[in-house]
Amino acid sequence: DVKVTQSSRYLVKRTGEKVFLECVQDMDHENMFWYRQDPGLGLRLIYFSYDVKMKEKGDIPEGYSVSREKKERFSLILESASTNQTSMYLCASRLGQPYNSPLHFGNGTRLTVT
Amino acid sequence: AQSVTQLDSQVPVFEEAPVELRCNYSSSVSVYLFWYVQYPNQGLQLLLKYLSGSTLVKGINGFEAEFNKSQTSFHLRKPSVHISDTAEYFCAVSEVDSSYKLIFGSGTRLLVRP
C-alpha cells in the first residue's frame, strides 16, 4: 500500500515566519503535488513536481515555493507566512505514467498562522 | 478551460436510503473523471474513475457513477447508504492530453443520519 506521510498534523506559526511542510512517499512515484484545501473551494493546486528537481507552478503559487531534492520527498515552503495562508495542506503522489494514475494523499497538515 | 461544479455543498440522508451526488464538468476536449472521498481527519482516497469504455463505473464501498457526455455529468450514486459513508466527496476532472492537471470540485458533504 502506498504511504504518503506529512510530517505535521497541526502547525501553528506566527506571521512572517518561514514555514516548511514536509511530505514523504514510499512508492517511488515520479509525480508529487501540494494542494491547499479550503471550505467551499475544494482543492487548489499550489505546485507540482514531475521528477527530482523539476517543478511547475499550479493555480495558486504566490507566496509559496517548493523543493524536491530526492524522489521521495517534496517540501512546501512559505517564505513569510501570512494569515491568509491559514489552511489545510494536502500532499499527494502518483506514478508518472499513465497520465490517469490515481493520486495518493497524505492525511494533511492544518496550518494556522496567527 | 476545464472546470468542475458540485452544486450541492451538503446532502443529508437517512441510513439505508439511496443517494446521488451531482457533478458537472466543462471541457473542450476528452476527459478522465474521478470521484475521491475524504473521511474525517484523513486525506482523500480514490472512490472510482472513468477513463473510457462503459459509461457506468463501479467503485469501492458500493458506489457507482455514470458518465453522460451529452450532459457533461458524472453523478455518483449509492442505492443504500450507511452511517460510515458520512464523508466529503470530491469530483475531479483531467484532460486526456494533460500530464498532471487535475481540477477538483468544491466538494459535497454527505451526512448520513440514523
XYZ file of N, CA and C in Angstrom:
684
model
N 0.835 -1.200 0.000
C 0.000 0.000 0.000
C 0.872 1.252 0.000
N 0.492 2.207 -0.831
C 1.244 3.460 -0.899
C 1.047 4.246 0.379
N 2.145 4.795 0.864
C 2.025 5.629 2.044
C 2.616 6.994 1.740
N 1.804 8.017 1.976
C 2.257 9.399 1.852
C 2.177 10.000 3.248
N 3.315 10.413 3.750
C 3.393 10.893 5.131
C 3.711 12.378 5.163
N 2.863 13.114 5.841
C 3.109 14.538 6.061
C 3.604 14.698 7.494
N 4.675 15.440 7.654
C 5.404 15.430 8.917
C 4.605 15.960 10.093
N 3.722 16.925 9.848
C 2.956 17.502 10.958
C 1.471 17.414 10.666
N 0.691 17.103 11.687
C -0.764 17.087 11.523
C -1.330 18.484 11.774
N -0.795 19.151 12.789
C -1.207 20.513 13.114
C 0.051 21.367 13.286
N -0.060 22.606 12.843
C 1.067 23.518 12.926
C 0.529 24.913 13.201
N 1.141 25.609 14.167
C 0.764 26.995 14.444
C 2.009 27.856 14.296
N 1.931 28.841 13.445
C 3.070 29.712 13.176
C 2.640 31.179 13.275
N 3.641 32.044 13.439
C 3.358 33.476 13.521
C 3.562 34.129 12.154
N 2.861 35.200 11.940
C 3.008 35.980 10.710
C 4.470 36.348 10.496
N 4.957 36.136 9.277
C 6.331 36.480 8.923
C 7.324 35.340 9.086
N 6.924 34.285 9.767
C 7.829 33.150 9.942
C 8.012 32.396 8.630
N 9.147 31.741 8.500
C 9.375 30.833 7.369
C 8.893 29.449 7.803
N 8.052 28.834 6.973
C 7.411 27.577 7.339
C 7.755 26.494 6.328
N 8.095 25.335 6.837
C 8.388 24.189 5.974
C 7.352 23.091 6.235
N 6.708 22.645 5.185
C 5.822 21.493 5.267
C 6.477 20.354 4.484
N 6.633 19.220 5.159
C 7.365 18.112 4.552
C 6.426 16.973 4.178
N 6.765 16.318 3.082
C 5.964 15.203 2.591
C 6.890 14.124 2.062
N 6.649 12.887 2.472
C 7.470 11.762 2.027
C 6.558 10.652 1.527
N 6.914 10.075 0.372
C 6.163 8.928 -0.149
C 7.110 7.750 -0.328
N 6.540 6.552 -0.180
C 7.401 5.361 -0.134
C 7.224 4.441 -1.336
N 6.625 4.956 -2.430
C 6.339 4.063 -3.552
C 7.068 4.457 -4.833
N 8.122 5.234 -4.726
C 8.931 5.563 -5.893
C 8.126 6.273 -6.985
N 7.148 7.050 -6.566
C 6.324 7.793 -7.519
C 7.100 8.967 -8.101
N 6.913 9.183 -9.412
C 7.594 10.297 -10.057
C 6.951 11.648 -9.712
N 5.621 11.657 -9.715
C 4.900 12.924 -9.557
C 4.516 13.170 -8.096
N 4.691 14.412 -7.664
C 4.232 14.811 -6.333
C 3.566 16.174 -6.418
N 2.606 16.396 -5.529
C 1.762 17.587 -5.603
C 1.577 18.190 -4.210
N 1.381 19.489 -4.177
C 0.889 20.168 -2.986
C -0.412 20.874 -3.333
N -1.450 20.549 -2.554
C -2.750 21.188 -2.693
C -3.066 21.949 -1.409
N -3.929 22.933 -1.586
C -4.485 23.654 -0.450
C -5.987 23.395 -0.458
N -6.549 23.049 0.723
C -7.979 22.759 0.816
C -8.656 23.770 1.726
N -9.618 24.479 1.190
C -10.384 25.460 1.941
C -11.872 25.190 1.764
N -12.678 25.388 2.805
C -14.119 25.116 2.717
C -14.770 25.868 1.563
N -15.543 25.141 0.775
C -16.259 25.756 -0.341
C -15.418 25.980 -1.577
N -14.132 25.745 -1.475
C -13.240 25.955 -2.629
C -12.631 24.658 -3.141
N -12.834 23.586 -2.431
C -12.254 22.313 -2.857
C -10.744 22.322 -2.712
N -10.072 21.600 -3.589
C -8.611 21.531 -3.567
C -8.055 22.389 -4.694
N -7.079 23.191 -4.367
C -6.415 24.019 -5.379
C -4.936 23.676 -5.415
N -4.409 23.503 -6.612
C -3.040 23.068 -6.792
C -2.081 24.229 -6.585
N -1.113 24.030 -5.693
C -0.114 25.061 -5.419
C 1.113 24.846 -6.321
N 1.693 23.662 -6.222
C 2.856 23.299 -7.027
C 2.809 21.823 -7.355
N 3.495 21.490 -8.405
C 3.586 20.116 -8.884
C 5.043 19.808 -9.227
N 5.482 18.606 -8.949
C 6.827 18.182 -9.336
C 6.709 16.871 -10.104
N 7.216 16.854 -11.340
C 7.082 15.635 -12.123
C 8.321 14.747 -12.032
N 9.361 15.247 -11.380
C 10.538 14.417 -11.123
C 11.471 15.188 -10.201
N 12.566 14.546 -9.811
C 13.514 15.197 -8.902
C 14.013 16.507 -9.512
N 14.030 17.547 -8.697
C 14.488 18.892 -9.061
C 13.603 19.554 -10.129
N 12.516 18.932 -10.533
C 11.620 19.508 -11.533
C 10.345 19.971 -10.835
N 9.890 21.158 -11.189
C 8.688 21.682 -10.567
C 7.944 22.576 -11.549
N 6.642 22.676 -11.310
C 5.821 23.592 -12.101
C 4.827 24.260 -11.175
N 4.513 25.505 -11.479
C 3.523 26.224 -10.694
C 2.132 25.675 -10.983
N 1.338 25.643 -9.933
C -0.060 25.286 -10.091
C -0.916 26.521 -10.251
N -2.101 26.475 -9.696
C -3.038 27.587 -9.857
C -2.820 28.719 -8.861
N -2.266 28.415 -7.699
C -2.100 29.446 -6.660
C -0.698 29.391 -6.048
N 0.355 29.635 -6.824
C 1.717 29.503 -6.302
C 2.222 30.705 -5.500
N 1.497 31.818 -5.555
C 2.007 33.049 -4.931
C 2.175 32.864 -3.426
N 3.358 33.212 -2.942
C 3.644 33.118 -1.518
C 4.227 31.777 -1.108
N 4.369 30.875 -2.079
C 4.895 29.531 -1.800
C 6.072 29.218 -2.710
N 6.939 28.321 -2.242
C 7.955 27.720 -3.084
C 8.058 26.251 -2.698
N 8.765 25.468 -3.507
C 8.880 24.039 -3.240
C 10.313 23.591 -3.462
N 10.589 22.405 -2.921
C 11.904 21.798 -3.099
C 11.729 20.300 -3.233
N 12.427 19.739 -4.242
C 12.419 18.278 -4.393
C 13.832 17.840 -4.775
N 14.595 17.577 -3.745
C 15.991 17.158 -3.921
C 16.109 15.650 -4.043
N 15.166 14.927 -3.452
C 15.129 13.468 -3.537
C 13.758 13.038 -4.014
N 13.695 11.902 -4.671
C 12.458 11.469 -5.293
C 11.337 11.300 -4.282
N 11.649 10.854 -3.091
C 10.604 10.530 -2.138
C 10.113 11.728 -1.326
N 10.782 12.850 -1.417
C 10.467 13.969 -0.527
C 10.139 15.228 -1.314
N 9.034 15.874 -0.905
C 8.595 17.096 -1.578
C 8.204 18.090 -0.496
N 8.920 19.211 -0.443
C 8.716 20.187 0.620
C 8.016 21.423 0.089
N 7.090 21.919 0.886
C 6.410 23.183 0.584
C 6.935 24.234 1.550
N 7.310 25.376 1.022
C 7.920 26.433 1.837
C 7.086 27.698 1.734
N 6.738 28.224 2.908
C 6.101 29.532 2.980
C 7.200 30.494 3.436
N 7.674 31.332 2.530
C 8.833 32.182 2.816
C 8.556 33.158 3.959
N 7.352 33.692 3.984
C 6.958 34.638 5.031
C 5.461 34.446 5.262
N 5.140 33.621 6.250
C 3.745 33.212 6.438
C 2.832 34.412 6.688
N 1.642 34.315 6.113
C 0.628 35.346 6.336
C -0.671 34.675 6.774
N -1.553 35.459 7.383
C -2.784 34.874 7.930
C -3.658 34.256 6.847
N -3.570 34.779 5.611
C -4.393 34.194 4.555
C -3.854 32.860 4.041
N -2.757 32.404 4.643
C -2.245 31.071 4.316
C -2.678 30.037 5.349
N -3.499 30.462 6.294
C -4.119 29.515 7.213
C -5.032 28.602 6.412
N -4.759 27.291 6.481
C -5.488 26.370 5.620
C -5.082 24.937 5.940
N -5.737 23.992 5.243
C -5.327 22.591 5.272
C -4.474 22.356 4.021
N -3.306 21.766 4.208
C -2.400 21.489 3.085
C -2.293 19.977 2.893
N -2.522 19.563 1.671
C -2.507 18.150 1.330
C -1.407 17.862 0.320
N -0.618 16.845 0.619
C 0.406 16.369 -0.300
C -0.119 15.112 -0.980
N 0.252 14.914 -2.231
C -0.170 13.717 -2.962
C 0.953 13.265 -3.882
N 0.921 11.990 -4.233
C 1.895 11.466 -5.187
C 1.205 10.492 -6.122
N 1.844 10.237 -7.259
C 1.328 9.228 -8.187
C 2.429 8.840 -9.164
N 2.189 7.748 -9.879
C 3.089 7.335 -10.941
C 3.093 8.388 -12.051
N 4.218 8.507 -12.738
C 4.288 9.455 -13.841
C 3.527 8.984 -15.065
N 3.427 7.679 -15.222
C 2.679 7.099 -16.344
C 1.821 5.972 -15.810
N 0.612 5.701 -16.314
C -0.085 6.529 -17.294
C -0.598 7.825 -16.666
N -1.004 8.746 -17.503
C -1.434 10.047 -17.016
C -2.669 9.978 -16.147
N -3.430 8.870 -16.246
C -4.650 8.788 -15.447
C -4.425 8.016 -14.149
N -3.181 7.819 -13.753
C -2.904 7.158 -12.479
C -3.532 7.937 -11.335
N -4.092 7.227 -10.355
C -4.739 7.939 -9.246
C -3.736 8.611 -8.329
N -4.190 9.664 -7.680
C -3.395 10.342 -6.664
C -3.516 9.595 -5.338
N -2.417 9.571 -4.590
C -2.408 9.025 -3.237
C -2.091 10.179 -2.300
N -2.972 10.419 -1.346
C -2.869 11.596 -0.491
C -2.339 11.264 0.893
N -1.643 12.244 1.482
C -1.343 12.199 2.896
C -2.563 12.659 3.689
N -2.452 12.625 5.020
C -3.584 12.985 5.866
C -3.738 14.481 6.071
N -2.791 15.251 5.555
C -2.945 16.694 5.614
C -2.240 17.337 6.797
N -1.880 18.591 6.614
C -1.326 19.433 7.683
C -2.226 20.650 7.812
N -2.797 20.813 8.996
C -3.636 22.000 9.217
C -2.751 23.099 9.791
N -2.515 24.113 8.994
C -1.642 25.219 9.364
C -2.478 26.417 9.799
N -2.133 26.954 10.961
C -2.750 28.184 11.444
C -1.661 29.240 11.567
N -1.861 30.380 10.932
C -0.914 31.486 11.004
C -1.565 32.605 11.811
N -0.934 32.970 12.920
C -1.542 33.982 13.803
C -0.785 35.305 13.734
N -11.098 26.530 -20.747
C -10.501 25.940 -19.547
C -11.514 25.001 -18.887
N -10.987 23.962 -18.317
C -11.880 22.990 -17.702
C -12.301 23.448 -16.313
N -13.468 22.998 -15.888
C -13.962 23.320 -14.553
C -14.885 22.207 -14.092
N -15.100 22.145 -12.796
C -15.961 21.124 -12.201
C -16.921 21.807 -11.235
N -18.179 21.451 -11.327
C -19.198 22.040 -10.460
C -19.901 20.959 -9.661
N -19.856 21.110 -8.354
C -20.655 20.268 -7.478
C -21.659 21.200 -6.821
N -22.883 21.136 -7.269
C -23.879 22.115 -6.862
C -24.295 21.982 -5.409
N -24.234 20.779 -4.889
C -24.705 20.545 -3.519
C -23.537 20.576 -2.553
N -23.519 21.525 -1.638
C -22.417 21.581 -0.672
C -22.628 20.542 0.433
N -23.891 20.239 0.728
C -24.181 19.241 1.751
C -25.434 18.463 1.357
N -25.381 17.152 1.578
C -26.534 16.298 1.292
C -26.820 15.461 2.525
N -27.913 15.781 3.243
C -28.309 14.939 4.371
C -29.222 13.817 3.889
N -29.026 12.628 4.434
C -29.829 11.484 4.012
C -29.925 10.508 5.173
N -31.034 9.774 5.236
C -31.183 8.771 6.277
C -30.490 7.470 5.873
N -30.047 6.762 6.886
C -29.389 5.475 6.655
C -30.302 4.551 5.852
N -29.697 3.808 4.938
C -30.347 2.841 4.051
C -31.125 3.503 2.913
N -31.150 4.809 2.846
C -31.779 5.499 1.717
C -30.792 5.577 0.562
N -31.303 5.752 -0.671
C -30.395 5.964 -1.806
C -29.896 7.402 -1.821
N -28.769 7.610 -2.488
C -28.218 8.952 -2.582
C -27.597 9.169 -3.965
N -27.668 10.402 -4.417
C -26.988 10.811 -5.648
C -26.259 12.118 -5.373
N -24.977 12.146 -5.652
C -24.182 13.362 -5.541
C -23.860 13.823 -6.959
N -24.177 15.086 -7.230
C -24.097 15.568 -8.603
C -22.760 16.221 -8.917
N -22.315 15.989 -10.144
C -21.073 16.577 -10.635
C -21.242 16.910 -12.109
N -20.967 18.148 -12.457
C -20.948 18.565 -13.857
C -19.596 19.174 -14.163
N -19.139 18.961 -15.374
C -17.837 19.482 -15.747
C -17.941 20.221 -17.076
N -16.937 21.030 -17.347
C -16.852 21.654 -18.659
C -15.443 21.478 -19.179
N -15.345 21.085 -20.434
C -14.053 20.919 -21.087
C -14.281 20.844 -22.579
N -13.324 21.338 -23.332
C -13.450 21.318 -24.783
C -12.806 20.076 -25.396
N -12.182 19.251 -24.541
C -11.519 18.048 -25.050
C -11.971 16.841 -24.234
N -11.489 15.670 -24.626
C -11.828 14.449 -23.894
C -11.230 14.503 -22.493
N -11.946 13.886 -21.554
C -11.528 13.969 -20.156
C -11.505 12.604 -19.482
N -10.742 12.551 -18.393
C -10.847 11.480 -17.414
C -11.620 12.065 -16.227
N -12.428 11.242 -15.578
C -13.241 11.714 -14.461
C -13.021 10.843 -13.240
N -13.023 11.465 -12.078
C -12.718 10.771 -10.831
C -13.681 11.231 -9.734
N -13.918 10.323 -8.803
C -14.527 10.678 -7.528
C -13.565 10.239 -6.418
N -13.294 11.199 -5.524
C -12.478 10.919 -4.344
C -13.341 11.116 -3.109
N -13.012 10.383 -2.032
C -13.724 10.529 -0.765
C -12.725 10.899 0.330
N -13.164 11.782 1.210
C -12.334 12.199 2.342
C -13.097 11.948 3.627
N -12.672 10.945 4.390
C -13.262 10.693 5.696
C -12.688 11.684 6.701
N -13.385 11.940 7.797
C -12.927 12.932 8.772
C -11.476 12.701 9.197
N -10.723 13.786 9.169
C -9.325 13.789 9.612
C -8.417 12.886 8.778
N -8.790 12.683 7.539
C -7.953 11.884 6.657
C -7.735 12.616 5.342
N -6.779 12.093 4.562
C -6.603 12.598 3.203
C -7.649 12.007 2.287
N -7.561 12.350 1.010
C -8.519 11.835 0.044
C -8.076 10.454 -0.456
N -9.061 9.628 -0.798
C -8.761 8.351 -1.431
C -9.686 8.154 -2.626
N -9.168 7.443 -3.624
C -9.930 7.250 -4.855
C -11.116 6.329 -4.616
N -12.293 6.793 -5.081
C -13.523 6.009 -4.984
C -13.760 5.247 -6.285
N -13.636 5.949 -7.396
C -13.793 5.339 -8.714
C -13.295 6.311 -9.776
N -13.142 5.796 -11.001
C -12.680 6.641 -12.096
C -13.273 6.174 -13.415
N -13.477 7.132 -14.303
C -13.878 6.840 -15.678
C -12.735 7.254 -16.591
N -12.266 6.289 -17.371
C -11.201 6.578 -18.325
C -11.724 6.479 -19.752
N -12.438 5.399 -20.051
C -13.026 5.188 -21.368
C -13.933 3.973 -21.276
N -14.625 3.657 -22.365
C -15.433 2.448 -22.394
C -16.784 2.620 -21.753
N -17.194 1.636 -20.980
C -18.521 1.638 -20.373
C -18.741 2.904 -19.556
N -19.914 3.500 -19.746
C -20.183 4.773 -19.064
C -20.584 4.573 -17.613
N -20.909 3.351 -17.220
C -21.249 3.068 -15.833
C -20.012 2.472 -15.154
N -19.568 3.161 -14.127
C -18.337 2.769 -13.452
C -18.654 2.382 -12.022
N -18.135 1.249 -11.609
C -18.347 0.816 -10.228
C -17.085 1.054 -9.409
N -17.286 1.479 -8.161
C -16.151 1.760 -7.308
C -16.203 0.977 -6.017
N -15.459 1.464 -5.038
C -15.418 0.776 -3.753
C -16.631 1.133 -2.913
N -16.907 0.311 -1.921
C -17.970 0.573 -0.943
C -19.361 0.691 -1.563
N -19.597 0.032 -2.700
C -20.921 0.007 -3.302
C -21.308 1.239 -4.095
N -20.390 2.154 -4.292
C -20.681 3.358 -5.074
C -20.515 3.076 -6.577
N -21.264 3.818 -7.373
C -21.110 3.779 -8.812
C -21.377 5.169 -9.377
N -20.881 5.404 -10.574
C -21.096 6.692 -11.222
C -21.328 6.458 -12.701
N -22.075 7.370 -13.300
C -22.376 7.254 -14.720
C -21.895 8.482 -15.465
N -21.104 8.246 -16.490
C -20.604 9.314 -17.344
C -21.644 9.607 -18.421
N -22.060 10.870 -18.506
C -23.009 11.288 -19.525
C -22.366 12.416 -20.321
N -21.884 12.061 -21.505
C -21.116 13.034 -22.288
C -21.992 14.196 -22.766
N -23.221 13.901 -23.168
C -24.088 14.956 -23.698
C -24.470 15.968 -22.619
N -24.589 15.499 -21.384
C -24.924 16.405 -20.280
C -23.694 16.821 -19.482
N -22.545 16.376 -19.920
C -21.261 16.650 -19.229
C -21.404 16.449 -17.733
N -21.898 15.270 -17.373
C -22.103 14.979 -15.955
C -21.439 13.661 -15.579
N -21.203 13.523 -14.296
C -20.587 12.300 -13.754
C -21.115 12.160 -12.323
N -22.394 11.840 -12.209
C -23.043 11.769 -10.898
C -22.702 10.473 -10.172
N -22.559 10.598 -8.884
C -22.207 9.462 -8.020
C -23.464 8.955 -7.319
N -23.620 7.637 -7.250
C -24.840 7.070 -6.656
C -24.502 5.902 -5.746
N -25.380 5.718 -4.773
C -25.318 4.511 -3.961
C -26.752 4.157 -3.590
N -27.168 2.906 -3.787
C -28.572 2.544 -3.561
C -28.992 2.538 -2.098
N -28.028 2.339 -1.185
C -28.370 2.260 0.230
C -27.147 2.672 1.048
N -27.235 3.824 1.705
C -26.060 4.351 2.407
C -26.012 3.869 3.852
N -24.782 3.899 4.378
C -24.544 3.542 5.767
C -24.010 4.750 6.510
N -24.089 4.694 7.822
C -23.536 5.773 8.650
C -22.072 6.023 8.277
N -21.347 4.953 7.997
C -19.912 5.052 7.705
C -19.618 5.755 6.383
N -20.639 6.014 5.586
C -20.442 6.759 4.333
C -20.379 8.264 4.561
N -20.634 8.693 5.781
C -20.518 10.113 6.102
C -19.094 10.579 5.819
N -18.958 11.528 4.905
C -17.640 11.969 4.450
C -17.843 13.115 3.467
N -16.734 13.655 2.991
C -16.815 14.657 1.921
C -16.370 13.993 0.621
N -17.103 14.284 -0.428
C -16.874 13.645 -1.719
C -16.498 14.708 -2.742
N -15.411 14.435 -3.457
C -14.903 15.381 -4.445
C -14.916 14.752 -5.830
N -15.472 15.489 -6.764
C -15.402 15.126 -8.167
C -14.188 15.823 -8.769
N -13.493 15.161 -9.694
C -12.302 15.755 -10.302
C -12.225 15.365 -11.768
N -11.625 16.239 -12.556
C -11.507 16.000 -13.993
C -10.109 16.350 -14.455
N -9.607 15.555 -15.392
C -8.355 15.917 -16.052
C -8.519 15.685 -17.545
N -7.892 16.539 -18.322
C -7.966 16.389 -19.765
C -7.045 15.253 -20.186
N -7.471 14.514 -21.184
C -6.730 13.339 -21.638
C -5.311 13.709 -22.058
N -5.138 14.891 -22.644
C -3.813 15.282 -23.120
C -2.958 15.952 -22.054
N -3.508 16.185 -20.891
C -2.773 16.896 -19.843
C -1.990 15.915 -19.002
N -0.751 16.232 -18.687
C 0.071 15.295 -17.940
C -0.234 15.289 -16.452
N -0.757 16.384 -15.900
C -0.888 16.401 -14.458
C -2.085 17.197 -13.945
N -2.659 18.037 -14.766
C -3.665 18.978 -14.296
C -4.943 18.251 -13.913
N -5.210 18.161 -12.619
C -6.434 17.559 -12.119
C -7.212 18.657 -11.402
N -8.403 18.946 -11.904
C -9.226 20.016 -11.335
C -10.288 19.389 -10.436
N -10.353 19.861 -9.200
C -11.318 19.337 -8.233
C -12.528 20.264 -8.125
N -13.682 19.659 -7.854
C -14.855 20.426 -7.486
C -14.740 20.887 -6.042
N -15.737 21.638 -5.600
C -15.688 22.225 -4.256
C -16.094 21.239 -3.169
N -16.564 20.061 -3.554
C -16.876 19.032 -2.574
C -18.335 19.026 -2.150
N -18.819 17.839 -1.807
C -20.161 17.657 -1.245
C -20.037 16.842 0.024
N -20.560 17.420 1.091
C -20.521 16.706 2.368
C -21.764 15.842 2.478
N -21.558 14.520 2.537
C -22.655 13.582 2.713
C -22.811 13.300 4.201
N -23.996 13.588 4.711
C -24.270 13.385 6.130
C -25.356 12.329 6.247
N -24.975 11.149 6.745
C -25.923 10.050 6.872
C -26.420 9.993 8.305
N -27.740 10.070 8.451
C -28.361 10.092 9.778
C -29.026 8.753 10.065
N -29.012 8.324 11.339
C -29.652 7.040 11.692
C -31.170 7.135 11.646
